[in-house]
Coordinates of C-alpha atoms and ligand atoms in Angstrom, one line a residue:
X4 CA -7.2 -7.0 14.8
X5 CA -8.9 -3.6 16.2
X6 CA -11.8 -2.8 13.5
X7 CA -13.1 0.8 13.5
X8 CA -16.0 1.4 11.2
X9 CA -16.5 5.0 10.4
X10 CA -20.2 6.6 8.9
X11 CA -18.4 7.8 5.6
X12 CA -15.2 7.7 3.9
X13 CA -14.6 11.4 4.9
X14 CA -14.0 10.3 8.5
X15 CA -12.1 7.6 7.7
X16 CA -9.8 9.2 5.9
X17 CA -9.7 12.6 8.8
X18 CA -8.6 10.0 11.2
X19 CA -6.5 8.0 9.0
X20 CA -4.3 11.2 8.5
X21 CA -4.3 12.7 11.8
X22 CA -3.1 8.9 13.0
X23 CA -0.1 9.1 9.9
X24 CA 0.7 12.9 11.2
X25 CA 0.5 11.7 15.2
X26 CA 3.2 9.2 14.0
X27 CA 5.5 10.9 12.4
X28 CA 5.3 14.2 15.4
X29 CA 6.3 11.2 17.9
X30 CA 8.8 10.2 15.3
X31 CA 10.5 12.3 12.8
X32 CA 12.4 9.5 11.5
X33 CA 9.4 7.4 10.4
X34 CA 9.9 4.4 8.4
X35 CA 6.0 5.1 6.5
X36 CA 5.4 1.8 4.4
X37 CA 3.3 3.1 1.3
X38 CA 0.5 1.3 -1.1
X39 CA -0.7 2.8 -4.1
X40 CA -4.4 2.2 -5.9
X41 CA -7.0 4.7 -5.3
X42 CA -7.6 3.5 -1.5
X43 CA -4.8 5.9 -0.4
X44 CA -5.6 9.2 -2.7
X45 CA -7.7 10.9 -0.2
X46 CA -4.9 10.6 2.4
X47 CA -2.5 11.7 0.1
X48 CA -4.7 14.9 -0.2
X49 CA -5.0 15.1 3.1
X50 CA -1.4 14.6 4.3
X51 CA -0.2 17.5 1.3
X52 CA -2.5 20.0 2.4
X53 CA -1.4 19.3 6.0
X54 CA 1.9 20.1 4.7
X55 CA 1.0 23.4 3.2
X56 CA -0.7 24.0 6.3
X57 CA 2.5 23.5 8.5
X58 CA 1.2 20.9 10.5
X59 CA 3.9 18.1 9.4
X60 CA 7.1 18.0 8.6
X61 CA 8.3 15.3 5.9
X62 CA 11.8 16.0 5.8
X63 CA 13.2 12.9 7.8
X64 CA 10.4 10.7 6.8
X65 CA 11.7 7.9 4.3
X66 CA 9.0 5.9 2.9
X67 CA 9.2 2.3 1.3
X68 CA 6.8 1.6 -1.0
X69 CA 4.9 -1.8 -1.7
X70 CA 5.0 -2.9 -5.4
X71 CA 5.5 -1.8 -9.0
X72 CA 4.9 -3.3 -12.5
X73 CA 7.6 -5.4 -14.1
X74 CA 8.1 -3.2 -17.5
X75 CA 6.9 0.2 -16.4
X76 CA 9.2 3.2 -15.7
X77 CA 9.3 5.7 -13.2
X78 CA 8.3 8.1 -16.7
X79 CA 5.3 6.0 -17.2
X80 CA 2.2 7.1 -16.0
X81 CA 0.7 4.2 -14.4
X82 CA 4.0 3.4 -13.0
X83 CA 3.5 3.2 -9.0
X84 CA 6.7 5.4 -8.7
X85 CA 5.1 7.7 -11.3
X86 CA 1.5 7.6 -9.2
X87 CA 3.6 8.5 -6.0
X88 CA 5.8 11.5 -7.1
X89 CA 2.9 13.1 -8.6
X90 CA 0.2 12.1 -5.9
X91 CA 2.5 12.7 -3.1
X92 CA 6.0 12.9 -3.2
X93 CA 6.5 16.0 -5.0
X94 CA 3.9 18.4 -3.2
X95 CA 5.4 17.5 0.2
X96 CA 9.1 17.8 2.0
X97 CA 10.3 14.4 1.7
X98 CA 13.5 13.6 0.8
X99 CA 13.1 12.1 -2.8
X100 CA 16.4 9.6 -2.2
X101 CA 14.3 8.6 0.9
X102 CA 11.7 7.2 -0.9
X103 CA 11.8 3.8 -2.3
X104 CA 9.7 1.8 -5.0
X105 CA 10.8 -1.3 -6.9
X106 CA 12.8 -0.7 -10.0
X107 CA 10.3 -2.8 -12.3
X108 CA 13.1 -1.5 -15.2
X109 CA 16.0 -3.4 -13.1
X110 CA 18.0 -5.2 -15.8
X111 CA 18.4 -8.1 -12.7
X112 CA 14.9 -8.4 -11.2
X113 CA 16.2 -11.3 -9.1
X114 CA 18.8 -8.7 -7.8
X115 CA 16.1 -5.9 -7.4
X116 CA 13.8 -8.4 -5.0
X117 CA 16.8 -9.2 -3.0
X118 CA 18.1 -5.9 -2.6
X119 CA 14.4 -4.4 -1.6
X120 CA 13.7 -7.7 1.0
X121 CA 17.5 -6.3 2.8
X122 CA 16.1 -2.6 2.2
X123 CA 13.4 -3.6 4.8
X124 CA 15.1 -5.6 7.1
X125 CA 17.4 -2.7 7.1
X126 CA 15.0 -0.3 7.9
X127 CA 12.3 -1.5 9.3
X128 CA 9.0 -0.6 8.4
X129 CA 7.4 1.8 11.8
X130 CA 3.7 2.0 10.0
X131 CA 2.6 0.1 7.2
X132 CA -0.5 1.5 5.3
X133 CA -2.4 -1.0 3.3
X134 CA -5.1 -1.3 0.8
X135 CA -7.1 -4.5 -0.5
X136 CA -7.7 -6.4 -3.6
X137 CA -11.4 -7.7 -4.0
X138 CA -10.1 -11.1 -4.0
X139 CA -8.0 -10.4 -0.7
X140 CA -4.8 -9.5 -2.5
X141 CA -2.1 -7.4 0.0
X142 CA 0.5 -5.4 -2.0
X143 CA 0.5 -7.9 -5.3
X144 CA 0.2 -11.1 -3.4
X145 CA -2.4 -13.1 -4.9
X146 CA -4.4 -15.5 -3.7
X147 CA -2.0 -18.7 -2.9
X148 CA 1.0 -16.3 -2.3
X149 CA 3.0 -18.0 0.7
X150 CA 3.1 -16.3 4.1
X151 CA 6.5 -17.1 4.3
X152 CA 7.0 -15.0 0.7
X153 CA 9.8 -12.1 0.6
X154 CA 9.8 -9.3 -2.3
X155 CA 9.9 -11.0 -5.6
X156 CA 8.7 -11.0 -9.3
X157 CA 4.9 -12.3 -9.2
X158 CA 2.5 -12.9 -11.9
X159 CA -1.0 -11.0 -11.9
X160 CA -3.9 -12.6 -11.4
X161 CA -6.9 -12.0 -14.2
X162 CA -8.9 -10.7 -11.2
X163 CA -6.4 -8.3 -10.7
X164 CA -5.6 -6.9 -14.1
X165 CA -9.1 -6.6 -14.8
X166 CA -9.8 -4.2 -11.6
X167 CA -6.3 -2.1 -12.3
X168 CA -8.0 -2.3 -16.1
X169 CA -9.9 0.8 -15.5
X170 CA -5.9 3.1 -15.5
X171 CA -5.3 1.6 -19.1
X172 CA -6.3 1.9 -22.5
X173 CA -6.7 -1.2 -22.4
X174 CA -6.8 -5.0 -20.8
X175 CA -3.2 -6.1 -22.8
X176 CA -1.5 -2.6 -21.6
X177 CA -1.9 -3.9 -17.7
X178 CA 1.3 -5.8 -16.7
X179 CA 1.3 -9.4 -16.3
X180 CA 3.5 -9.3 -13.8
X181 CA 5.0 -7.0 -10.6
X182 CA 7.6 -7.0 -8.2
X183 CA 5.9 -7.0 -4.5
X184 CA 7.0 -7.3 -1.1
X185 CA 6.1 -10.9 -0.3
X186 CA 3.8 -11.7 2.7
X187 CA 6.2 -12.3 5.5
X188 CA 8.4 -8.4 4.6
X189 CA 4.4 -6.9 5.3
X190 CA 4.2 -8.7 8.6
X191 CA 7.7 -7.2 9.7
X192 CA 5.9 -3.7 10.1
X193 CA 5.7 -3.0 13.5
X194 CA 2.4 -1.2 12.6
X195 CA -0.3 -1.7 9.9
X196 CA -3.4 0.3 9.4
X197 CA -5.6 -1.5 6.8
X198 CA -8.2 0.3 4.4
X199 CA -11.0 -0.2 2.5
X200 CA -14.0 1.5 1.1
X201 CA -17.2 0.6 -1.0
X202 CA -19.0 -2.5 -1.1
X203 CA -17.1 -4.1 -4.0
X204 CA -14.6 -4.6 -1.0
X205 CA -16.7 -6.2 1.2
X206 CA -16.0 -9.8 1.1
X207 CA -12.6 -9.8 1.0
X208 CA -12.8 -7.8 4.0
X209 CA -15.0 -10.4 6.0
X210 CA -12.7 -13.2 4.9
X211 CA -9.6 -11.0 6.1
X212 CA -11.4 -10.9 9.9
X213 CA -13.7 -13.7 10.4
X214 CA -12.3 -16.5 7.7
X215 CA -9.7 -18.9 8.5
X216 CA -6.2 -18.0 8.2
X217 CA -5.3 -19.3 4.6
X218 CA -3.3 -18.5 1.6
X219 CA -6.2 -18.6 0.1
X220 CA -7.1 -15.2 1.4
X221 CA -3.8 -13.0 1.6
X222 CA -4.9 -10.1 3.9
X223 CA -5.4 -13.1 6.2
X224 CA -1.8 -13.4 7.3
X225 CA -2.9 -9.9 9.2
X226 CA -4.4 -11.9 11.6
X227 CA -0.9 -12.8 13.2
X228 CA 0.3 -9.6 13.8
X229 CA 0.4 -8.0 16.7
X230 CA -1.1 -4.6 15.8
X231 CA -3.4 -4.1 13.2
X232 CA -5.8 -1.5 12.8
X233 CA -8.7 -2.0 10.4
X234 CA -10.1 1.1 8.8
X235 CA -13.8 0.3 6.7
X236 CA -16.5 2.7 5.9
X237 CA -20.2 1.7 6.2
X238 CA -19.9 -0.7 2.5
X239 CA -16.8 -2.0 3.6
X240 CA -18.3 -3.5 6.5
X241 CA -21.4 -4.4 5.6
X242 CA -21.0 -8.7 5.6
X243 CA -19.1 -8.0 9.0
Ligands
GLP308 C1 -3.5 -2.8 -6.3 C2 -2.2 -2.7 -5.3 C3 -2.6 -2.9 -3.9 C4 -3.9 -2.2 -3.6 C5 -5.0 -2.8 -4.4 C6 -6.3 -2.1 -4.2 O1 -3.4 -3.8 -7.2 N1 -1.1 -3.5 -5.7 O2 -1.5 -2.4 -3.1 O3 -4.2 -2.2 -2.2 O4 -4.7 -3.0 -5.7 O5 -6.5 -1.1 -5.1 P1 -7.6 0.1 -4.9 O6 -7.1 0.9 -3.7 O7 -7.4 0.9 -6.2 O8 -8.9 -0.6 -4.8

């Protein structure tokens, strides 16, 4: 893993984009493998205003995206295909049929996991952007997840809910459960860039780098790819 630790989250985030933008100007046809959560906001803004500012062009890009909750439609608002229409999707050129995000309304969720795992073999994801749960989640994999997991329905962990609390009314709105790409469909990236900012992250980040490789800690499977590019601000990488 390459770890670059950046003065603020400003920088971080200036680089991050200009890495997405260098990406897709050496390849139109970009494959981008989304997250949601807050981590990825300020690129968002960054990548839009690039787009008003003619410096990227989104029109071939297709974009997979990592999760969603089981139970929330694309109308609700903390649905993750709700958070990336308005956050990105819609202020940019990008094909709308182009992007994916897990149905979490699918009638068959079995069906809907199977279908998204052959989505990404299909396509193959070029750059995978990720965030982090404080207890090392990746995408919804939760501590224990196998690193052989494909896209499936998983329950939330308490730790979990209680972070993604603070977009409800309340604790019993958050889902109890999601679909997410499983652990082994993240690895098949050919790319990952990993993020994470503030201090609350900045355990699971040490255990991600210098713990042992265990489902224990999710983000640890990164270790055995090829080509992953850690992104942490000053809080983020304070245990390192
Ligand atoms: C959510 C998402 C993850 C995300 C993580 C961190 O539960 N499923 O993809 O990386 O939590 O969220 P945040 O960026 O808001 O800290």
């Amino acid at each position: 893993m390459k770890v670059k630790v950046f003065d603020n989250s400003a920088l971080l985030y200036d680089y991050l984009c200009e890495k997405v933008i260098s990406k897709i100007k050496e390849n139109p046809n970009i494959t981008l493998g989304l997250p949601t959560g807050s981590t990825p906001i300020p690129l968002y803004e960054r990548l839009i205003q690039a787009y008003i500012d003619h410096k990227v062009d989104f029109a071939n890009v297709t974009s997979i995206n990592l999760d969603e909750y089981v139970g929330l439609g694309p109308t609700h608002n903390q649905s993750y295909r709700y958070f990336m229409d308005n956050t990105l999707f819609d202020h940019i050129n990008i094909n709308k049929a182009n992007t994916f995000v897990p149905n979490g309304m699918a009638k068959d969720l079995k069906q809907e996991c199977e279908n998204y795992h052959n989505l990404l073999v299909l396509k193959k994801v070029d750059l995978q952007i990720l965030g982090i749960g404080t207890n090392a989640h990746i995408a919804f994999n939760e501590p224990g997840s196998s690193f052989e997991s494909i896209t499936r329905v998983v329950p939330l962990s308490k730790s979990t809910r209680n972070d993604n609390r603070r977009f409800f009314k309340k604790l019993e709105d958050v889902p109890k459960k999601a679909i997410s790409m499983g652990i082994s469909d993240i690895l098949l990236a050919k790319k990952i860039i990993i993020v994470a900012v503030g201090s609350h992250k900045a355990e699971a980040i040490k255990n991600m780098i210098q713990g042992p490789i265990t489902e224990e800690v999710p983000a640890s499977a990164l270790q055995m790819h090829s080509d992953v590019l850690v992104l942490l601000d000053q809080e983020a990488a304070k245990l390192l």
